[in-house]
mmCIF file of C-alpha atoms in Angstrom:
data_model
loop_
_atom_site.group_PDB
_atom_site.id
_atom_site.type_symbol
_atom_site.label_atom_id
_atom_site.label_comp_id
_atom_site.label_asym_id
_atom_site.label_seq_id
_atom_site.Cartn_x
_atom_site.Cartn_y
_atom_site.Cartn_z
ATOM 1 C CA UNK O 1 -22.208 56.183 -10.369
ATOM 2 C CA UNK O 2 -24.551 52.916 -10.773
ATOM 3 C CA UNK O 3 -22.600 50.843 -8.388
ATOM 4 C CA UNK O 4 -22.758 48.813 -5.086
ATOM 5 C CA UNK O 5 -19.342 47.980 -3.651
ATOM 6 C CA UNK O 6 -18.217 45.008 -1.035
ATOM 7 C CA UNK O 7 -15.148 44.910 1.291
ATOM 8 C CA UNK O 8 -14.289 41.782 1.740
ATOM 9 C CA UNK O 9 -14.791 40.335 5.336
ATOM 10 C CA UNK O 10 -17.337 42.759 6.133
ATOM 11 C CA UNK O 11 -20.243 41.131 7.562
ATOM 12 C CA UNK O 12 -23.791 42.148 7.993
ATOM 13 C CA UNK O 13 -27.109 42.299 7.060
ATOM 14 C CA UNK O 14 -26.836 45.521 5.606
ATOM 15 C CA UNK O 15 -25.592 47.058 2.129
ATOM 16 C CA UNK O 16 -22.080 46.135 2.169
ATOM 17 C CA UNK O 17 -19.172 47.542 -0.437
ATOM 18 C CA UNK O 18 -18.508 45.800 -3.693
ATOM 19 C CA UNK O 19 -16.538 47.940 -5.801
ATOM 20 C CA UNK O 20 -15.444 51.491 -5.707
ATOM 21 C CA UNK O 21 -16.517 54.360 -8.092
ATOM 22 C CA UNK O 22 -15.276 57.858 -8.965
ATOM 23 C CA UNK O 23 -18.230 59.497 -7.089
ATOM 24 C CA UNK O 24 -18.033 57.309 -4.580
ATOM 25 C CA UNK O 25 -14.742 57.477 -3.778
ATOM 26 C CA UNK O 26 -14.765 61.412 -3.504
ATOM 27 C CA UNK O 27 -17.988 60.857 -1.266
ATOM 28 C CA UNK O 28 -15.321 58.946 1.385
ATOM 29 C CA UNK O 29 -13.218 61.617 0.617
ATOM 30 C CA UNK O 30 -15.189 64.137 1.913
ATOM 31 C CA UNK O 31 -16.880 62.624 4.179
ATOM 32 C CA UNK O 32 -16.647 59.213 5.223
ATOM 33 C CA UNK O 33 -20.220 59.428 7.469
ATOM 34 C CA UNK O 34 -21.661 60.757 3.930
ATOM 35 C CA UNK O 35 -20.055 57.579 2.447
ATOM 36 C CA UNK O 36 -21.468 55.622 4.807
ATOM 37 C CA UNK O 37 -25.408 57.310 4.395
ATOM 38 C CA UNK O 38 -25.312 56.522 0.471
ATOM 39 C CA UNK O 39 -23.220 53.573 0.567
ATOM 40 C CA UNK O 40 -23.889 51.434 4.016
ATOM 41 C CA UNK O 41 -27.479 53.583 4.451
ATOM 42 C CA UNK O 42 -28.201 53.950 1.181
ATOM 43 C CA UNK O 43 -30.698 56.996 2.860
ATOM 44 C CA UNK O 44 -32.696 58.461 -0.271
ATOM 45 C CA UNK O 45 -31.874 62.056 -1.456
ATOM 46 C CA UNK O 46 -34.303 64.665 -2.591
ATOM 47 C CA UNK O 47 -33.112 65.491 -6.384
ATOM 48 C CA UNK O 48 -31.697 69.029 -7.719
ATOM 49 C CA UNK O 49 -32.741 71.273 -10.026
ATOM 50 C CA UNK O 50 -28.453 71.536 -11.205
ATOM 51 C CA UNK O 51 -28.121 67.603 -10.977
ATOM 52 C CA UNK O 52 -31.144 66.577 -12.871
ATOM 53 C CA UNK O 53 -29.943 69.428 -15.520
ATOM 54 C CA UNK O 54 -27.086 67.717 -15.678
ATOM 55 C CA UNK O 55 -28.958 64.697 -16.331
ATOM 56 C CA UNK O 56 -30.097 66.071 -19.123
ATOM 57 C CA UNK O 57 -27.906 68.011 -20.994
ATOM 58 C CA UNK O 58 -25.779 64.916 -20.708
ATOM 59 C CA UNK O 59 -29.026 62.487 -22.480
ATOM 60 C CA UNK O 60 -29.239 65.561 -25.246
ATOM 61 C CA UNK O 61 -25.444 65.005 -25.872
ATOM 62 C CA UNK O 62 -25.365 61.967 -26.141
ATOM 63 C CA UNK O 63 -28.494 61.399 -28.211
ATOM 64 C CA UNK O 64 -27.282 63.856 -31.009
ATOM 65 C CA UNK O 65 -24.648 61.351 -32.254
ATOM 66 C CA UNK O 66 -28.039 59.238 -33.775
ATOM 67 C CA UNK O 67 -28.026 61.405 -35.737
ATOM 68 C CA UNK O 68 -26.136 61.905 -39.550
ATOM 69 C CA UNK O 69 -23.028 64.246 -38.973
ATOM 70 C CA UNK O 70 -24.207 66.806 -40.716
ATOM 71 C CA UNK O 71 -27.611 67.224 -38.796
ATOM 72 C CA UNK O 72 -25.962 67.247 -35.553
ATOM 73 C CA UNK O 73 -26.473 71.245 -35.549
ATOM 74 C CA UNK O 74 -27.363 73.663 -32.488
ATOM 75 C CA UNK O 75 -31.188 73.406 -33.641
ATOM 76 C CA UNK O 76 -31.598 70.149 -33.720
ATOM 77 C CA UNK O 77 -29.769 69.658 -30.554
ATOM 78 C CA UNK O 78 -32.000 72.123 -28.696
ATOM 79 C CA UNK O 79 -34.883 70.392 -30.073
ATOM 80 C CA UNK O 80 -33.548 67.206 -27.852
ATOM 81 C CA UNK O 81 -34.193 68.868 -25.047
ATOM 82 C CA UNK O 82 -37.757 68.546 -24.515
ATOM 83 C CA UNK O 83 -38.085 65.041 -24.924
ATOM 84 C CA UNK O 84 -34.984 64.130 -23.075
ATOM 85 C CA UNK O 85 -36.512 65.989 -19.816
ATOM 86 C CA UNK O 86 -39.809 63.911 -21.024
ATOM 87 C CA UNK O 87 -38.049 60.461 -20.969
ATOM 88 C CA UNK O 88 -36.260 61.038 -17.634
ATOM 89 C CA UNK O 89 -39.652 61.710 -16.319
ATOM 90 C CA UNK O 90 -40.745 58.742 -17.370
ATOM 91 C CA UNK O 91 -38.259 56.716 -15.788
ATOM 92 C CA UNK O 92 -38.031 58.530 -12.390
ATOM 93 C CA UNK O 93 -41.377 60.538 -11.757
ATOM 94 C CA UNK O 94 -40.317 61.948 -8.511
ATOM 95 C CA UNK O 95 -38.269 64.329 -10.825
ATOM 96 C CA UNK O 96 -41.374 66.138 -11.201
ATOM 97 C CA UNK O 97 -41.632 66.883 -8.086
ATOM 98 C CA UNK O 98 -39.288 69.814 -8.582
ATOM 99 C CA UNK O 99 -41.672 72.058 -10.560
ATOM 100 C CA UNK O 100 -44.666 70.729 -8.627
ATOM 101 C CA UNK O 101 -45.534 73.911 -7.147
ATOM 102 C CA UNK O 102 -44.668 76.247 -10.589
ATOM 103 C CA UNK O 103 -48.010 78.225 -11.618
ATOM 104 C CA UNK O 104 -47.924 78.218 -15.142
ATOM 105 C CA UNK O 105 -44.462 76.642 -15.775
ATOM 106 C CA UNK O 106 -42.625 79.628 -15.384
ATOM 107 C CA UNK O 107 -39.603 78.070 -13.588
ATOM 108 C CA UNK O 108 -39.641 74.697 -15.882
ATOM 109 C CA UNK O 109 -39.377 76.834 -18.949
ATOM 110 C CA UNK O 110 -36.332 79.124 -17.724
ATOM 111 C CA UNK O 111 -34.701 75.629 -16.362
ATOM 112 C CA UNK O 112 -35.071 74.033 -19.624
ATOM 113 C CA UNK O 113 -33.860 77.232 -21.266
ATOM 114 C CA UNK O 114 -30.693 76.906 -18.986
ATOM 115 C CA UNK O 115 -30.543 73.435 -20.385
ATOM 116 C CA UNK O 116 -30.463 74.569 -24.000
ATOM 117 C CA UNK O 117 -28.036 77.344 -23.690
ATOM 118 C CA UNK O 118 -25.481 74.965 -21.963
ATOM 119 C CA UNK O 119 -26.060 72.928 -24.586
ATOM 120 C CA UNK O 120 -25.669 75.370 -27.282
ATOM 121 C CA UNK O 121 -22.553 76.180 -25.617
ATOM 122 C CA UNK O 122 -21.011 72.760 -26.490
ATOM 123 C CA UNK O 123 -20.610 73.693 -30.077
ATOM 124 C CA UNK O 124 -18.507 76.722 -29.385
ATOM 125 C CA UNK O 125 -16.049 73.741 -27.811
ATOM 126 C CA UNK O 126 -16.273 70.937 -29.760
ATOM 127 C CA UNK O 127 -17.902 70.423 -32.993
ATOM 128 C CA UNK O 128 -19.883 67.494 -33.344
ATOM 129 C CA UNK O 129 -19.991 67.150 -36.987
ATOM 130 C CA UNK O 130 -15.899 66.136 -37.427
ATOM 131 C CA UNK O 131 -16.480 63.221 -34.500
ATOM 132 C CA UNK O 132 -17.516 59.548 -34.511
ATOM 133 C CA UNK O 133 -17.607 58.785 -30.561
ATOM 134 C CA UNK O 134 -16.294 54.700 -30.344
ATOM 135 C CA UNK O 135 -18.363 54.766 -27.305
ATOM 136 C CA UNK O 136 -21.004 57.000 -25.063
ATOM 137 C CA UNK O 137 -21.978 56.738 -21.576
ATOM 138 C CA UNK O 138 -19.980 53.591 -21.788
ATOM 139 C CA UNK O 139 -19.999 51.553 -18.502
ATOM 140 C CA UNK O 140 -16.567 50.076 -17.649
ATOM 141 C CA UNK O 141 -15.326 47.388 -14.784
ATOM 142 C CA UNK O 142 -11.685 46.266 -13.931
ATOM 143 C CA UNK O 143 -10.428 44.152 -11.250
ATOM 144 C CA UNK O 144 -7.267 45.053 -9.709
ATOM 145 C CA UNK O 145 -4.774 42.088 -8.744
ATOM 146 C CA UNK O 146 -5.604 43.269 -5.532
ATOM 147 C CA UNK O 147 -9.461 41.794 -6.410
ATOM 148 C CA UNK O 148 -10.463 45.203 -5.777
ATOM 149 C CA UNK O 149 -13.321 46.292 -8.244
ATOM 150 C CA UNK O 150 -13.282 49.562 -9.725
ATOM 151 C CA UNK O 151 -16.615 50.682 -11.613
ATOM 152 C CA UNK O 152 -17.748 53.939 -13.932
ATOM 153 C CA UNK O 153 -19.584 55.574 -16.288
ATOM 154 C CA UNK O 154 -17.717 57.676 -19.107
ATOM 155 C CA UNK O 155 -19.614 60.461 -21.187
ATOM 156 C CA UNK O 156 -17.551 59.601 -24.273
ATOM 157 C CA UNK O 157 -14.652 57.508 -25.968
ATOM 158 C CA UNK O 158 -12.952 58.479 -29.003
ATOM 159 C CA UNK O 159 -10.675 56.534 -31.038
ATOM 160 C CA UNK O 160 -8.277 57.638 -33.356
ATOM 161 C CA UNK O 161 -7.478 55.794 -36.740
ATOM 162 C CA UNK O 162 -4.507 55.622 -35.146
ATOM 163 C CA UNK O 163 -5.707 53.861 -32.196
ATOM 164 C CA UNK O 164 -5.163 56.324 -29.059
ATOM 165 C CA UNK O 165 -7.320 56.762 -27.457
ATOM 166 C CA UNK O 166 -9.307 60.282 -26.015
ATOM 167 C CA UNK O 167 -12.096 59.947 -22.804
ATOM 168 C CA UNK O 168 -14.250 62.955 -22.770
ATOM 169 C CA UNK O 169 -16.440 63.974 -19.353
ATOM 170 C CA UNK O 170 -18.790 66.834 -20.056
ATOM 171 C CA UNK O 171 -19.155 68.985 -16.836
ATOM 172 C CA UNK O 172 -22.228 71.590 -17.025
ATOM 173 C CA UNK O 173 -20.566 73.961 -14.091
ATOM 174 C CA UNK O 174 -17.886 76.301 -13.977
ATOM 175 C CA UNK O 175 -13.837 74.978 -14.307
ATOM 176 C CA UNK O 176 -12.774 74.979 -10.587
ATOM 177 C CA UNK O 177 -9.632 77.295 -10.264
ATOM 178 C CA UNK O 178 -6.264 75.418 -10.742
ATOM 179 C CA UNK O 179 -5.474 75.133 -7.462
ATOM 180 C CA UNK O 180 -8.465 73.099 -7.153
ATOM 181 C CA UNK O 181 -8.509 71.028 -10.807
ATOM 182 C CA UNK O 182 -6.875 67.878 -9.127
ATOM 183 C CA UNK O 183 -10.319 66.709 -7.912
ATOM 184 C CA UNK O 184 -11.594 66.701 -11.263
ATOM 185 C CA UNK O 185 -9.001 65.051 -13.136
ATOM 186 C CA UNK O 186 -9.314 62.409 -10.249
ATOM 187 C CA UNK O 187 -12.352 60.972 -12.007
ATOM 188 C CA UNK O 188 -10.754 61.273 -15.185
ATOM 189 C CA UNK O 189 -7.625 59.514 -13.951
ATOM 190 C CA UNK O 190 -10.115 56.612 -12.549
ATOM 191 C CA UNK O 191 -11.606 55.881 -15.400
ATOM 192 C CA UNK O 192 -8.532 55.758 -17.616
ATOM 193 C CA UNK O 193 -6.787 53.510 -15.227
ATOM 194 C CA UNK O 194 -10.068 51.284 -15.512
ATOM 195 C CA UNK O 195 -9.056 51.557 -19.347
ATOM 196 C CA UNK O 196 -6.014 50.551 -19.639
ATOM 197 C CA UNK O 197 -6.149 47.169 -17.103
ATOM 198 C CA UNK O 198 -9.066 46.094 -19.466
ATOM 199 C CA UNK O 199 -7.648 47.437 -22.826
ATOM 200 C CA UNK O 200 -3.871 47.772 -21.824
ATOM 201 C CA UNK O 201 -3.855 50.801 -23.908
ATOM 202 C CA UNK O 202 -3.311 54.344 -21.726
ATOM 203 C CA UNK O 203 -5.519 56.717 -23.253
ATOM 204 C CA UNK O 204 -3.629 59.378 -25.306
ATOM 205 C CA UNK O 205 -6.118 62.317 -23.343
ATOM 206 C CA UNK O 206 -8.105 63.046 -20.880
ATOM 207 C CA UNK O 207 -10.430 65.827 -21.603
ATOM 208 C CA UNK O 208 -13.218 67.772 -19.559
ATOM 209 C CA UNK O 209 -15.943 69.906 -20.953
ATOM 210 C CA UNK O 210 -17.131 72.430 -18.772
ATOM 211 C CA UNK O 211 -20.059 73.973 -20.507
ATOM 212 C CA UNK O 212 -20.827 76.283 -17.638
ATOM 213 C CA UNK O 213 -17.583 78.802 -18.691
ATOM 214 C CA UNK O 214 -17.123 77.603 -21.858
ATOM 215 C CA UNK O 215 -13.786 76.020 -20.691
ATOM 216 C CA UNK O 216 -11.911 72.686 -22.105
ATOM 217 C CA UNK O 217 -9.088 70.952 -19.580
ATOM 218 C CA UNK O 218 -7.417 68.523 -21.227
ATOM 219 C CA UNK O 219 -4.844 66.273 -19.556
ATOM 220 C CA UNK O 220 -2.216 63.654 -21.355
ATOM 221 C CA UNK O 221 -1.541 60.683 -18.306
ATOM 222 C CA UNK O 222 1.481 58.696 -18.328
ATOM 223 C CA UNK O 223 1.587 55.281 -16.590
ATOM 224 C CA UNK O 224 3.436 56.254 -14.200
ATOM 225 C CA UNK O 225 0.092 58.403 -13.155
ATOM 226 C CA UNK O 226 -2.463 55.724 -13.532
ATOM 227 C CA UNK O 227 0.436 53.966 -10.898
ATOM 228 C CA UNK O 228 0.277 56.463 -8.504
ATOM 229 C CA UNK O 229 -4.166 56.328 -8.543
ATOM 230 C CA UNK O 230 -3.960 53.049 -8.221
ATOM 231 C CA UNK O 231 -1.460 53.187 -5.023
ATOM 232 C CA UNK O 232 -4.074 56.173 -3.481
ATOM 233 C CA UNK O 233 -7.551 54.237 -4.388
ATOM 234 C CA UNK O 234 -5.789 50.739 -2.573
ATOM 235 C CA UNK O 235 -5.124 53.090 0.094
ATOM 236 C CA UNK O 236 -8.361 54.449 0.527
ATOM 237 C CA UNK O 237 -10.479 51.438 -0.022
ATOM 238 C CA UNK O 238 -8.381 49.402 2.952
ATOM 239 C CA UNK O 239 -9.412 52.724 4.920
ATOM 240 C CA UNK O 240 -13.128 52.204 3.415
ATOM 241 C CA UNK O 241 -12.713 48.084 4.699
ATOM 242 C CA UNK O 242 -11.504 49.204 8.220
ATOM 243 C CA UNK O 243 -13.837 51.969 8.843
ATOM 244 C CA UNK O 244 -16.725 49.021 7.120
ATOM 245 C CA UNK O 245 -16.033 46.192 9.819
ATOM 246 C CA UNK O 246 -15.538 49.054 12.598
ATOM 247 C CA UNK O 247 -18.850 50.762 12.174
ATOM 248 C CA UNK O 248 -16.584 54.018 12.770
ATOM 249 C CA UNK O 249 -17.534 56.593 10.131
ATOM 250 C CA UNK O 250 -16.625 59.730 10.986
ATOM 251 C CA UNK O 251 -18.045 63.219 9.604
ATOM 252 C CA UNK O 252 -15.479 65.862 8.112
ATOM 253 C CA UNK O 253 -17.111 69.260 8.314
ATOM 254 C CA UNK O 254 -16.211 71.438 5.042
ATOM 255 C CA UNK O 255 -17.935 74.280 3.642
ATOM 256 C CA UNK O 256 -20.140 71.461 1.489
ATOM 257 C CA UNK O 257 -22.139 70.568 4.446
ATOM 258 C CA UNK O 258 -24.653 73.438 3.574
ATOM 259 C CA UNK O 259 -25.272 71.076 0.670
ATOM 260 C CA UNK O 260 -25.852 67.753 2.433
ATOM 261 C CA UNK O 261 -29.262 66.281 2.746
ATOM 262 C CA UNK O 262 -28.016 64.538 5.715
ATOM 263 C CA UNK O 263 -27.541 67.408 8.004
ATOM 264 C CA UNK O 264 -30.349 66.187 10.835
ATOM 265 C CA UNK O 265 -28.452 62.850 11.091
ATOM 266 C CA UNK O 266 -25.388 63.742 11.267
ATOM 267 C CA UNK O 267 -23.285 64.496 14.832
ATOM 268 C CA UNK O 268 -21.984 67.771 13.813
ATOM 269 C CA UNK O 269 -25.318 69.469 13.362
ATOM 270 C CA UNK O 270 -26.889 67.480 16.650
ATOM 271 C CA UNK O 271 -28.152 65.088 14.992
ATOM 272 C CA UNK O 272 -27.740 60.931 15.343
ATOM 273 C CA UNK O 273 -27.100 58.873 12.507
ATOM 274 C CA UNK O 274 -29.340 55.674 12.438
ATOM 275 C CA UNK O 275 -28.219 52.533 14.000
ATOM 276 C CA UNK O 276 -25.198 50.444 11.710
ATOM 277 C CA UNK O 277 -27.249 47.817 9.887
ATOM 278 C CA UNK O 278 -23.426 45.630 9.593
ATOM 279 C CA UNK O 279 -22.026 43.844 12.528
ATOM 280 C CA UNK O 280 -18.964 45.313 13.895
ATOM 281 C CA UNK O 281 -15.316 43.427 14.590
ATOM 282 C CA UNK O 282 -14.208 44.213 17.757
ATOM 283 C CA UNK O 283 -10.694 43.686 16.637
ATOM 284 C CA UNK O 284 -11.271 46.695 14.027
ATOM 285 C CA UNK O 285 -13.280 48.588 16.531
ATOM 286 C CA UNK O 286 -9.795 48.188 18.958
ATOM 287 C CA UNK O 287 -7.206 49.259 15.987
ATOM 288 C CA UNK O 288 -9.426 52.744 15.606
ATOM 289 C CA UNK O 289 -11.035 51.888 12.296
ATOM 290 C CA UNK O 290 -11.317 55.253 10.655
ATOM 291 C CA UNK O 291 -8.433 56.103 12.367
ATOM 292 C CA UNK O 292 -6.242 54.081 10.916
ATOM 293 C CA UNK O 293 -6.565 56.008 7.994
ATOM 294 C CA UNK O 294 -3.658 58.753 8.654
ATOM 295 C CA UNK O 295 -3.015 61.207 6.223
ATOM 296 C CA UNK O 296 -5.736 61.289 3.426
ATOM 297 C CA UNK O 297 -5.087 58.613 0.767
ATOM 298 C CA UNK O 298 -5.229 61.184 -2.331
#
């Protein structure tokens, strides 16, 4: 997510919290020293082939609705494709550097094929010509009565003549098995918490796209739910504020650490993370800071 996020009291000359997003509240979540290396750090990452794919399939989605219902047709959507990857080139050249060493464009082509065929996927799932999206890649921002801020990005808004309302993520991986669903629907319960303290509407569904199987997930929230996310994400941005002032970030080795750019700075792989660039409060530092945390907030 496009956000920078402040805990209050936290002082420093470094990047200090604002607000708190889906992504990078499941970055704490997983690892509060990777939280702290995107967030606090904010230590560049080398870009993926799978998340600049995303990237794109998501600009060819979203660009379709220009055009006339009736044109928005496989074809033309594959034709998209092209000058979507063109236009994200043009606005972050370093992209490029993940073909740079591709004789003849052999591995660009098949990656922009894979790009296509998720994208012709989509219309086995939804069909573009019977919707009239109120909103796409709609920023939203809500401040709790707590003053914390809570920040996103949704794919897509529908609204019903009726007036309930449907947000719509498109996912271009696989649907995680059930047992393993709730982190998805976490983001989706985010942002339509975010929607109803601005609109004080509770969206009707919540709905995921997940053009890698060919799945849809769809999930009806109550406010009682939205109460409940709100309760975990207070909970895990006071443990976000202690382990801020503390300077006590501590890694949490999973299976995902194979994917982590941040392996050579990071104590469980021998490495040293660079010096905190926010002073620290003793009195946090003497309550534990990350420890404070107990069990984990969601």
């Amino acid at each position: 997510m496009r956000t920078s996020e402040q805990v209050p009291g936290a002082r420093g000359a470094g990047a200090v919290p604002m607000s708190l997003s889906p992504s990078r509240a499941s970055d704490f979540m997983q690892c509060p020293l990777l939280y702290r290396f995107r967030v606090i750090d904010r230590l560049p990452e080398k870009p993926s082939e799978a998340a600049t794919r995303g990237t794109l399939v998501h600009a060819v989605l979203e660009r379709l609705f220009d055009a006339p219902a009736a044109e928005r047709t496989p074809p033309r959507a594959k034709s998209l494709v092209p000058g979507q990857w063109d236009r994200l080139l043009e606005g972050r050249p370093e992209l490029g550097g993940l073909f740079a060493e591709d004789e003849g464009g052999v591995r660009l082509a098949r990656w922009l094929g894979e790009a296509e065929a998720l994208v012709e996927r989509w219309f086995s799932l939804e069909d573009p010509t019977r919707l009239e999206p109120a909103e796409r890649e709609m920023f939203v921002e809500a401040e709790l009565d707590s003053g914390l801020r809570l920040r996103g990005v949704i794919d897509r808004v529908d609204v019903a003549p009726t007036g309930e309302v449907r947000i719509v993520d498109y996912k271009t991986g696989k649907a995680p098995r059930p047992e393993y669903s709730e982190g998805a629907l976490f983001q989706m319960k985010f942002y339509a918490l975010v929607i109803w303290r601005l609109k004080k509407v509770v969206p009707r569904r919540l709905q995921l796209v997940y053009l890698g199987s060919g799945d849809v997930v769809t999930y009806d929230p109550v406010p009682s739910d939205l109460e409940r996310v709100e309760r975990k994400l207070l909970a895990l941005w006071e443990a976000i504020r202690l382990a801020t002032e503390s300077g006590d970030w501590r890694p949490r080795p999973t299976k995902l650490c194979g994917w982590c750019d941040h392996q050579a700075l990071c104590p469980e792989f021998g490495g040293t993370p660079p010096v905190y660039p926010l002073s620290v409060s003793p009195a946090a530092s003497a309550e534990g800071g990350q420890g404070r945390m107990g069990s984990d907030p969601m």
